[in-house]
Coordinates of C-alpha atoms in Angstrom, one line a residue:
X1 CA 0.0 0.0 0.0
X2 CA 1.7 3.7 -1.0
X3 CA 1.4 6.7 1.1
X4 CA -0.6 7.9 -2.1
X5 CA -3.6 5.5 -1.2
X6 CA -6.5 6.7 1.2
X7 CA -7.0 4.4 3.9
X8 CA -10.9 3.6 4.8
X9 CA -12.2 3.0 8.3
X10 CA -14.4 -0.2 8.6
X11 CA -17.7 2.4 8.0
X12 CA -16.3 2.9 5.0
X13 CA -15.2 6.8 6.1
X14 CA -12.1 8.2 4.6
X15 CA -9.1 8.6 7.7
X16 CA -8.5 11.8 9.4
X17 CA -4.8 12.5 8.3
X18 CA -6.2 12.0 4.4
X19 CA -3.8 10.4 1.8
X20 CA -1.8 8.3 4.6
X21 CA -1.6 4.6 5.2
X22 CA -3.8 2.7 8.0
X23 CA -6.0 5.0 9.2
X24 CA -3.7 8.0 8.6
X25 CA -0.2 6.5 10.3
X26 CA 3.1 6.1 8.7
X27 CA 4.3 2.7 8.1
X28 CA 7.5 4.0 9.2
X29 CA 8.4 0.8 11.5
X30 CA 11.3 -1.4 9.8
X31 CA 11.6 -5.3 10.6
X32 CA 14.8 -4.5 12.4
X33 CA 12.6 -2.1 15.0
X34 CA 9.6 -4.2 15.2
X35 CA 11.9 -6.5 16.4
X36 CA 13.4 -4.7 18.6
X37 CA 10.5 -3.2 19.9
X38 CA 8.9 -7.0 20.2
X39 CA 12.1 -7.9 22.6
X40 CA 12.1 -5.1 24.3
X41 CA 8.7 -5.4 25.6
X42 CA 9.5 -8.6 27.1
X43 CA 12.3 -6.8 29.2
X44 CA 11.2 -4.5 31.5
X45 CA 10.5 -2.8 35.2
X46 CA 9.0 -5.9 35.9
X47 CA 12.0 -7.9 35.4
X48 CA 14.9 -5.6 36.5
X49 CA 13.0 -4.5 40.0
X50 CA 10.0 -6.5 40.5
X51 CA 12.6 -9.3 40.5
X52 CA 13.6 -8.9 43.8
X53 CA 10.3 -8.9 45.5
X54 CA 9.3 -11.8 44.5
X55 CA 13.0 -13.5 45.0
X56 CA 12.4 -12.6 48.8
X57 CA 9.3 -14.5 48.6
X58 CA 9.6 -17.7 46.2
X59 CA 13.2 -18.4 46.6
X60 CA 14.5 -20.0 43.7
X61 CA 11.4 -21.1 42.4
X62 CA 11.1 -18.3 40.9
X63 CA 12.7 -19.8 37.5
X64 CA 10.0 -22.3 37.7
X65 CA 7.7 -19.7 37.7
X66 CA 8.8 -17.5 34.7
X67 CA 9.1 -20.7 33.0
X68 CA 5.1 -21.7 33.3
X69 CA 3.8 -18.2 33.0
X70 CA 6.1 -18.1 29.8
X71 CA 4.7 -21.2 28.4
X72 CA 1.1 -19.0 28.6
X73 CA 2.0 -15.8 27.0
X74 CA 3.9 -17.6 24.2
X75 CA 0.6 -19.8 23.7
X76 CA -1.2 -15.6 24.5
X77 CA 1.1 -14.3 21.4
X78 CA 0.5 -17.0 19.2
X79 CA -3.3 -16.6 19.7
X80 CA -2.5 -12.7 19.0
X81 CA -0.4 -13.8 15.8
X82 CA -3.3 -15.6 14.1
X83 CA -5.5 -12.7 14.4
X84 CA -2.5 -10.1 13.6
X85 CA -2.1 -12.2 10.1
X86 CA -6.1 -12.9 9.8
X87 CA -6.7 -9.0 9.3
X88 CA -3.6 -7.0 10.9
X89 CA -5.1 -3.3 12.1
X90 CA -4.2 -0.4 14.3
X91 CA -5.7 -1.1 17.3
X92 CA -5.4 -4.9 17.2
X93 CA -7.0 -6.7 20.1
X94 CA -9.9 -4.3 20.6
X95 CA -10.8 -4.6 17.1
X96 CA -10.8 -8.6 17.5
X97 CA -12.9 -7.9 20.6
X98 CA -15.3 -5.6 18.8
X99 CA -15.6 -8.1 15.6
X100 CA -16.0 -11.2 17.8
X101 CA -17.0 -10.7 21.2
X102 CA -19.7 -7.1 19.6
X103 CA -19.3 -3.8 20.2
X104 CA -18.9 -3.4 23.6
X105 CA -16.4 -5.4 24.8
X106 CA -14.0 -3.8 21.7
X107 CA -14.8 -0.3 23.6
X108 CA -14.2 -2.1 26.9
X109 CA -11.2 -4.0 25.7
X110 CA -9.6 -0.3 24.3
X111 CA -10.3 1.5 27.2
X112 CA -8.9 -1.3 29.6
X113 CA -5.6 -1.1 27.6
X114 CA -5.3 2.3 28.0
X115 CA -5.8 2.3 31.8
X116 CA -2.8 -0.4 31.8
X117 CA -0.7 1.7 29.9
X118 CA -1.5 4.5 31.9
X119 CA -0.8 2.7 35.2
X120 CA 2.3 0.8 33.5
X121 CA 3.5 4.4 32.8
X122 CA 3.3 4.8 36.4
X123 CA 5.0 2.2 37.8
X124 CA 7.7 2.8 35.6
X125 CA 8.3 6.5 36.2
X126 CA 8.3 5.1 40.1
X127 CA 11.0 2.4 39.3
X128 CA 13.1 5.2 37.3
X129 CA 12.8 7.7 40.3
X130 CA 14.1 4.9 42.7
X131 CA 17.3 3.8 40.5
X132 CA 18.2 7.6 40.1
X133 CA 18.1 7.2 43.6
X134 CA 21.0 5.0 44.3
X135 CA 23.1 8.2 42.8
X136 CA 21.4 10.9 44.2
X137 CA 19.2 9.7 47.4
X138 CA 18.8 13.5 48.2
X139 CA 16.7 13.5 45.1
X140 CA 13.1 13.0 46.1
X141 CA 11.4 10.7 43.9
X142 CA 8.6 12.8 42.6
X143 CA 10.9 14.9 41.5
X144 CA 12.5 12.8 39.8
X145 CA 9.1 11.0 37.9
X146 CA 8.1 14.7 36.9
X147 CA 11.4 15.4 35.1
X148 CA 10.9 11.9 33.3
X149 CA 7.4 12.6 32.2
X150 CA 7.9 15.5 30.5
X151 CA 11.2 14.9 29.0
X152 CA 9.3 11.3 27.4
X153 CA 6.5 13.5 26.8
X154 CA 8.2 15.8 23.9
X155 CA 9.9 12.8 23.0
X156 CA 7.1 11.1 22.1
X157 CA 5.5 13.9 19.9
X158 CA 8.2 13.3 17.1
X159 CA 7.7 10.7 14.3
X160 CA 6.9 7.1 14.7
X161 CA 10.1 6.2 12.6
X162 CA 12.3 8.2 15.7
X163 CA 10.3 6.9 18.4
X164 CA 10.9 3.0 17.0
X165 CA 15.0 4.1 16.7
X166 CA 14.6 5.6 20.0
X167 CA 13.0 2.3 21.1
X168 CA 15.5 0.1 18.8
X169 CA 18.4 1.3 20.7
X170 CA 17.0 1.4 24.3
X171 CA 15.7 -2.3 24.0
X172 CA 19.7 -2.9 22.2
X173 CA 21.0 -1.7 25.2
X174 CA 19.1 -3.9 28.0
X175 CA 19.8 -6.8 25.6
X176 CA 23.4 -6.1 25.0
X177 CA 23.8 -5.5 28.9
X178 CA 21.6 -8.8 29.8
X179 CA 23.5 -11.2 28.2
X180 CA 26.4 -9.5 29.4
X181 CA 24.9 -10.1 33.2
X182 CA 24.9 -13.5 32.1
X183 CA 28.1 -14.0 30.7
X184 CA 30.2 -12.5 33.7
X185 CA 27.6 -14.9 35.9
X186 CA 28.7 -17.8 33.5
X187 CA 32.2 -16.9 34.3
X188 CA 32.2 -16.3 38.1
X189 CA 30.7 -20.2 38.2
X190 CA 32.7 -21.2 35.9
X191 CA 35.9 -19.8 37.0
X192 CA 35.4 -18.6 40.8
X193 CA 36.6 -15.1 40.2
X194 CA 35.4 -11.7 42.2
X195 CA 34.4 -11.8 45.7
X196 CA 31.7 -13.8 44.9
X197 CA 33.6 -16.6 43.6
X198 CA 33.9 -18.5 47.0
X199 CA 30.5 -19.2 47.3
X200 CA 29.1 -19.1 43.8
X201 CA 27.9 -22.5 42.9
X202 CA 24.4 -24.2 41.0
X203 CA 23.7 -25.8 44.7
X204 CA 22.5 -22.3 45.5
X205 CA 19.5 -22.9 43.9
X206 CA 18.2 -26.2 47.1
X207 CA 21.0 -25.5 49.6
X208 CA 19.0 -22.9 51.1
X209 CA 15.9 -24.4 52.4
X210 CA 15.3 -26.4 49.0
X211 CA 14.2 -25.0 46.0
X212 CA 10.7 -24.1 47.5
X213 CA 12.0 -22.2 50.7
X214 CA 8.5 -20.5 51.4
X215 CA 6.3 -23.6 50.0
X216 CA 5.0 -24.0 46.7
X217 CA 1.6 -22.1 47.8
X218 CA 4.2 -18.8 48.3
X219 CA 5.9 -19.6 44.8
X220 CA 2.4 -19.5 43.2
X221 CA 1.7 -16.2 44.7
X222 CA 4.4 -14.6 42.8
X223 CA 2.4 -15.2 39.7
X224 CA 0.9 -11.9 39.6
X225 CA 4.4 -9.9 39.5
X226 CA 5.8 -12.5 37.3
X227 CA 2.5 -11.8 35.2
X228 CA 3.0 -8.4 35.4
X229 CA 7.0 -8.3 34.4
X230 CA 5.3 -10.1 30.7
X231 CA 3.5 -7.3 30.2
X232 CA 3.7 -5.3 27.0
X233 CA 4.7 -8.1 24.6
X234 CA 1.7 -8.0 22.9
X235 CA 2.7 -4.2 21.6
X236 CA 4.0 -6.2 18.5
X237 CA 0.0 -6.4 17.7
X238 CA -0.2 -2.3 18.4
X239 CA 2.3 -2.0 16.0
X240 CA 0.8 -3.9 13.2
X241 CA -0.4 -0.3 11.8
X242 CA 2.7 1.3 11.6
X243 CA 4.7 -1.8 10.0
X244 CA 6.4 -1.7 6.6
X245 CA 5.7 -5.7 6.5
X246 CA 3.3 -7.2 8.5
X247 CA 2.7 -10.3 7.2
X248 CA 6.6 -11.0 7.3
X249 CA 7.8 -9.0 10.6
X250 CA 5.3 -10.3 12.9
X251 CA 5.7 -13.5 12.8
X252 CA 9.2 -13.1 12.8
X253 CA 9.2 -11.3 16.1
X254 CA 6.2 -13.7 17.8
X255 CA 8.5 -16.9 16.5
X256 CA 11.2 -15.2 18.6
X257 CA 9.4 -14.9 22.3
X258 CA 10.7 -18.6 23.8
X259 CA 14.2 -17.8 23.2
X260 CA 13.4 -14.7 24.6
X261 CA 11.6 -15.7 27.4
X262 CA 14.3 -18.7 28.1
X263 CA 17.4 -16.4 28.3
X264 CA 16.5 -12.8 29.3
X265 CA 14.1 -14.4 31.9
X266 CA 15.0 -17.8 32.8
X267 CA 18.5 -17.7 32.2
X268 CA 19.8 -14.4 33.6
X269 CA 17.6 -15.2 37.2
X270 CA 19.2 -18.4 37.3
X271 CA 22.4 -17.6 36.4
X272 CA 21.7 -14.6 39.3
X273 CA 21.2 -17.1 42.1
X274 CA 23.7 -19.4 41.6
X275 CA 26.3 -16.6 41.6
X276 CA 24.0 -14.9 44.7
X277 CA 22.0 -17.0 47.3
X278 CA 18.7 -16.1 47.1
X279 CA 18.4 -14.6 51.0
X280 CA 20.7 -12.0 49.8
X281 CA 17.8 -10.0 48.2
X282 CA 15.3 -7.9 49.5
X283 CA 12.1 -5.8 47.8
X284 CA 12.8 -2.3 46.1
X285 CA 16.4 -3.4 45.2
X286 CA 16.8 -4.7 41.4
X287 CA 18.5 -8.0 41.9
X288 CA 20.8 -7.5 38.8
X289 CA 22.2 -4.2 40.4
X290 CA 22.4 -6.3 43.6
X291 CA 24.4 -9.3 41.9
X292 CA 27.0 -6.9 40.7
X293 CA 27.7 -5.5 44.1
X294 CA 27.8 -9.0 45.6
X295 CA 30.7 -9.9 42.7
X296 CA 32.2 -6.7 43.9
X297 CA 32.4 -4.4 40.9
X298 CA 30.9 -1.7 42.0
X299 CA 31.3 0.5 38.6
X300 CA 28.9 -2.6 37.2
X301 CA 26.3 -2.1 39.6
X302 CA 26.7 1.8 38.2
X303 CA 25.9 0.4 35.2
X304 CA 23.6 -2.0 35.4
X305 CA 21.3 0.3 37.5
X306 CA 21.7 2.8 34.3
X307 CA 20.9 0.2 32.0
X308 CA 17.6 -0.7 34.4
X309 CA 17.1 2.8 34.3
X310 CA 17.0 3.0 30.6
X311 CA 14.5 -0.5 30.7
X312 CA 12.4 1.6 32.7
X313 CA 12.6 4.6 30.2
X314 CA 12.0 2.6 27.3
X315 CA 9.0 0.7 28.6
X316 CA 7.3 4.2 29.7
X317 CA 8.0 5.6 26.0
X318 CA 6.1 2.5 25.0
X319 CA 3.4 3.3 27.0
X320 CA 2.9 7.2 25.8
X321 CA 2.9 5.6 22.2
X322 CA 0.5 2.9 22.8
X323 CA -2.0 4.9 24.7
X324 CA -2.2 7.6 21.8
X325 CA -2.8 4.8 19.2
X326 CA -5.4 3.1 21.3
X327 CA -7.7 6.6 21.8
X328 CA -7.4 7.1 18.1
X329 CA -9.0 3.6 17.2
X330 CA -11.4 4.0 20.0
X331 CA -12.4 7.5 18.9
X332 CA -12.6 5.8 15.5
X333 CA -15.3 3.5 16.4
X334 CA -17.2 6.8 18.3
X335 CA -16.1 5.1 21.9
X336 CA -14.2 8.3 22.9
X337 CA -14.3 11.8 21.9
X338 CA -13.6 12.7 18.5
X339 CA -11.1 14.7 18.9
X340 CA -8.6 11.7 19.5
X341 CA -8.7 10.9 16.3
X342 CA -6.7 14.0 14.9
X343 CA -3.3 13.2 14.1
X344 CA -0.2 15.7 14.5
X345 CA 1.6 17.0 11.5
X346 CA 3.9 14.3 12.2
X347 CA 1.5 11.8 12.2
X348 CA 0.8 10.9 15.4
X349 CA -1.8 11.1 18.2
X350 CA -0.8 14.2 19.9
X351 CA -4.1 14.8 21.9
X352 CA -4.5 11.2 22.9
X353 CA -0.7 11.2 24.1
X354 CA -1.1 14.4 25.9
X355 CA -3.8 13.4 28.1
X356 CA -2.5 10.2 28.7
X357 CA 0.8 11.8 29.9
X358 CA -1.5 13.9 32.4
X359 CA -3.2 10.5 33.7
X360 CA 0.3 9.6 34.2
X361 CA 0.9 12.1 36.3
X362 CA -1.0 10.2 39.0
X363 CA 2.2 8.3 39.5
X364 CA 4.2 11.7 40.1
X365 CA 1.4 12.1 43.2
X366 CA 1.6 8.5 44.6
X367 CA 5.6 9.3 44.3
X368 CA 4.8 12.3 46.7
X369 CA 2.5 11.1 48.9
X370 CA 3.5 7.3 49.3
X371 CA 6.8 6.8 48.0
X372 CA 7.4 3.0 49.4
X373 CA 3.8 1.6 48.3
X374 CA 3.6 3.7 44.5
X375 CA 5.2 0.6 43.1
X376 CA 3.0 -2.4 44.5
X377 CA -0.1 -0.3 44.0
X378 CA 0.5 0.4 40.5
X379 CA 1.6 -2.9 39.1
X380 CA -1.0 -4.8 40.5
X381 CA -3.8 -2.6 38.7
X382 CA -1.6 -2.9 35.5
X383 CA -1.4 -6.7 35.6
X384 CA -5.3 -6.8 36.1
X385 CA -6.0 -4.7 33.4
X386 CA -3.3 -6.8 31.2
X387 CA -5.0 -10.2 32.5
X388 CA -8.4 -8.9 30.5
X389 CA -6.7 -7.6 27.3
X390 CA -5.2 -11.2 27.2
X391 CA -8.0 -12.7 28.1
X392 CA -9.9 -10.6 25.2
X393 CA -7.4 -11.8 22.8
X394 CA -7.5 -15.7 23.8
X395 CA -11.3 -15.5 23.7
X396 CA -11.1 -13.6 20.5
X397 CA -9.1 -16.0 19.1
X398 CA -11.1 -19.1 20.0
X399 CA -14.4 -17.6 18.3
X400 CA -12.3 -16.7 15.2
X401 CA -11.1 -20.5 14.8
X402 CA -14.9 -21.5 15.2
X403 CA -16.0 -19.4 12.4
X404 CA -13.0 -21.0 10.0
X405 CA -14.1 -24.3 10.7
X406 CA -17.2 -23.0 10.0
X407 CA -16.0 -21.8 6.6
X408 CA -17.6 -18.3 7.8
X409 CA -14.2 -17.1 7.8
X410 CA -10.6 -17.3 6.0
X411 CA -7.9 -19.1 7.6
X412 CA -5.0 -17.2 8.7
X413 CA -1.4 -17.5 7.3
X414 CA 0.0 -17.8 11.0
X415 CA -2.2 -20.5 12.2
X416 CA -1.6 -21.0 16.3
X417 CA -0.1 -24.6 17.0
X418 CA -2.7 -26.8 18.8
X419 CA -5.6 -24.6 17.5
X420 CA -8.0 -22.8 19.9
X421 CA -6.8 -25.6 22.2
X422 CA -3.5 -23.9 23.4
X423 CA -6.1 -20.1 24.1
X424 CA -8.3 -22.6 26.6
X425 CA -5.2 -23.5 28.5
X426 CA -4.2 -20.2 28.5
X427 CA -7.9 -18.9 29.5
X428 CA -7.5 -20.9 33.0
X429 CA -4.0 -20.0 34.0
X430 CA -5.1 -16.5 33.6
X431 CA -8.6 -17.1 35.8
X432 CA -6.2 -18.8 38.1
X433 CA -3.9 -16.2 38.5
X434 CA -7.0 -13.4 39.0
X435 CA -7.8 -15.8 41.7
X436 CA -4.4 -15.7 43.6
X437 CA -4.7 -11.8 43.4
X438 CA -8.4 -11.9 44.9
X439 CA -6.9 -13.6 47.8
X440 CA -3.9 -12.1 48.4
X441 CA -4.8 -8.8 51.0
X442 CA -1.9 -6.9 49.2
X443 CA -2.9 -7.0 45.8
X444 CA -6.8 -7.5 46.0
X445 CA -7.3 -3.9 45.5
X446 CA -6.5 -3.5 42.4
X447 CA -9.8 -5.7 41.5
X448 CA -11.8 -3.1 44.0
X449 CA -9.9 -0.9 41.3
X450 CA -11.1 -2.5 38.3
X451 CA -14.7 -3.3 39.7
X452 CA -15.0 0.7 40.1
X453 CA -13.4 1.0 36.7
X454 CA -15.8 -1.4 35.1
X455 CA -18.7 0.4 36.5
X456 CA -17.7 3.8 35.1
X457 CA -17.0 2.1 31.7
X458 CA -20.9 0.6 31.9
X459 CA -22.1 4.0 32.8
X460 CA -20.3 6.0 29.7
X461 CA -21.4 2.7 27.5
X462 CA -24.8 3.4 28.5
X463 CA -24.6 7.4 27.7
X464 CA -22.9 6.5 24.2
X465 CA -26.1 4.2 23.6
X466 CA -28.3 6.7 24.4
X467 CA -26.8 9.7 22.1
X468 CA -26.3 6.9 19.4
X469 CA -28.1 3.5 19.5
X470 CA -26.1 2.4 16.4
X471 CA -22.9 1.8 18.1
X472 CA -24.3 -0.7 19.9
X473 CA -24.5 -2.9 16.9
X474 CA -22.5 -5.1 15.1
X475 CA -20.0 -3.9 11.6
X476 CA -18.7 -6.2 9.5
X477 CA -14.8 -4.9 8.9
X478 CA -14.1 -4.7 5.6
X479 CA -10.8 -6.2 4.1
X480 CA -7.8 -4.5 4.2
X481 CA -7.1 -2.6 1.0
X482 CA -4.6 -4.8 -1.8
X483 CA -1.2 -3.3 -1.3
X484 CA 0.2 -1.3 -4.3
X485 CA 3.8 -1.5 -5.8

């Protein structure tokens, strides 16, 4: 498709940004970003800080854990693949919520993105201000989160084709500096060197209290961080809009997740705690930073904690973008006012970013007013709000494969392994895991959170019905326009 072509919105109404590809944006993403951009979002906050918490309480079952709630999102991005290839759309998931599961779970699904974005945003302008913190402890952290937001703010005003470089290095540099973790981790086992040589050794993983130190009922409770540190891999399907080559870049980068998931997650934490016993870390402290200190480098604990700072940077830039796209589609379909749906000179979602940024700015409050708890608080909402865009794309995704079998539907070049099989695996772990949050006492607000949210998306449903009863029902999409030259 050339810039030359006008794109048309499922009503069949020319895009706001006239002659412009989907709906108005710049396929200005490469393969080499996308996939950058698809690793990335597997490395994050979540990872680099929410790590430690959740040694402290699982020991070094932890790995385990990562492992099985890898297993899901893989089987989660797959589902999200077949769809992406099916009919691959700005907006992705809502859309497949809107054509499969009607109207208003598509302006649910959109709006429940946005909040975890928004609350994603949050938690990682908190985990920034804390690692600027181990330089400058004088600092206090709001300040710190306000200087962030702004500065990503502008950032994110420019071009998509700078934001996915800007994104392309930052996710090059956690990667770069990840397998480097693991390499000098190899080689203090392997060779015994640093102060942490002495005592490095694989039986650090049962010689303290066996691998389950705190039971396997405490390992399991860690599923909701661990859940949470998986967040944002399914931008890849946000992107699908701005990308040169769909059909040949996602896959690519879905394809990619296990390895992913095996070394940046698997690997590097248990590399970590053979080198460190696991009683050496505590909450709040990023367990990478802490591994360095322990080997007794202190110049690459400096540098970790930049790099962890930069993860946290990266994922919040993320966030700005994805929240602009996903008020444009969901002005698009007349869930949100119309005014989201003007794009910049530069071709992006200026209004929808801006007052996403000011949402954001919640997190610079919590900073102020309960610096120790922002973090928990935050991330638990966001992994809520994650569990029911996944959810929306495994149920999504399980209708669609009923209506090719049907023959109501084409089949999709990127055909999940196992079927819809694999999504009703996937469906349970996640109701399993919204059950582990309902009874922890910690973490069970954030579903007081969402109940509230839910309410106030029923009530604005219910006014949108009333000023126009036609969005209540069903459109057929119409297929994406044949691709010129």
């Amino acid at each position: 498709m050339t810039s030359s072509q006008v794109d048309k919105h499922y009503d069949g109404s020319e895009a706001v940004g006239g002659d412009a590809p989907e709906e108005g944006y710049e396929r200005g993403l490469g393969s080499r970003q996308v996939q950058m951009i698809a690793i990335g979002g597997a490395i994050g906050v979540g990872l680099f800080l929410g790590a430690g918490a959740n040694i402290a309480k699982a020991g070094p079952s932890l790995i385990m854990m990562y492992a099985l709630a890898g297993v899901i999102i893989f089987f989660i991005m797959r589902a999200l693949g077949e769809l992406l290839l099916y009919r691959p759309v700005s907006g992705s998931f809502a859309e497949y919520s809107r054509e499969f599961l009607g109207p208003f779970f598509g302006y649910f699904t959109g709006w429940t993105y946005w909040l975890m974005w928004v609350v994603t945003g949050m938690a990682e302008l908190t985990a920034a201000a804390i690692y600027v913190h181990y330089w400058f402890p004088d600092i206090p952290q709001w300040v710190t989160a306000l200087v962030f937001l702004v500065v990503l703010f502008v950032a994110n005003l420019i071009s998509v084709k700078l934001f996915g470089e800007i994104e392309f290095w930052f996710s090059m540099v956690k990667v770069t500096a990840l397998i480097g973790m693991i390499v000098i981790g190899l080689g203090v086992l392997t060779f015994g060197f640093s102060s942490a040589g002495d005592t490095a050794s694989v039986a650090n993983l049962w010689q303290f209290d066996g691998f389950f130190p705190k039971g396997i009922g405490s390992s399991l409770m860690t599923l909701q961080g661990v859940m949470f540190a998986y967040l944002a891999v399914e931008l890849v399907g946000v992107t699908a809009g701005e990308s040169e080559n769909p059909e040949k870049t996602l896959p690519k980068a879905i394809n990619t997740l296990p390895w992913r998931i095996a070394l940046f997650y698997v690997g590097a934490l248990t590399v970590i705690l053979c080198v460190v016993k696991w009683t050496e870390f505590a909450p709040g402290v990023s367990p990478f930073v802490e591994a360095f200190a322990k080997i007794g480098i202190p110049a690459g604990a400096g540098i970790v904690n930049f790099v962890v700072l930069t993860a946290a940077l990266s994922s919040c830039n993320s966030g700005m973008y994805s929240t602009g796209r996903m008020l444009r589609t969901l002005a698009d379909s007349g869930e949100a006012p119309k005014i989201f749906n003007r794009l910049s000179s530069t071709k992006t979602p200026a209004f929808g970013i801006t007052v996403s940024v000011l949402f954001m700015g919640i997190g610079v409050i919590l900073n102020y007013v309960v610096p120790e708890k922002a973090f928990g608080y935050v991330t638990s909402v966001a992994t809520a709000a994650g569990i029911w865009t996944w959810l929306m794309i495994l149920i999504s995704h399980i209708l669609y494969r009923r209506a090719v079998d049907a023959g109501r539907l084409p089949a999709s070049s990127f055909p999940a392994p196992g079927g819809a099989r694999c999504s009703y695996v996937a469906v349970a772990f996640l109701l399993f895991v919204t059950g582990l949050i309902a009874y922890d006492a910690d973490s069970r607000v954030c579903l007081y959170v969402m109940a509230v949210w839910a309410a106030a998306l029923a009530v604005g449903w219910a006014v949108l019905k009333a000023r126009d009863p036609q969005i209540a029902q069903r459109r057929e999409p119409e297929p994406e326009p044949e691709k010129v030259g």
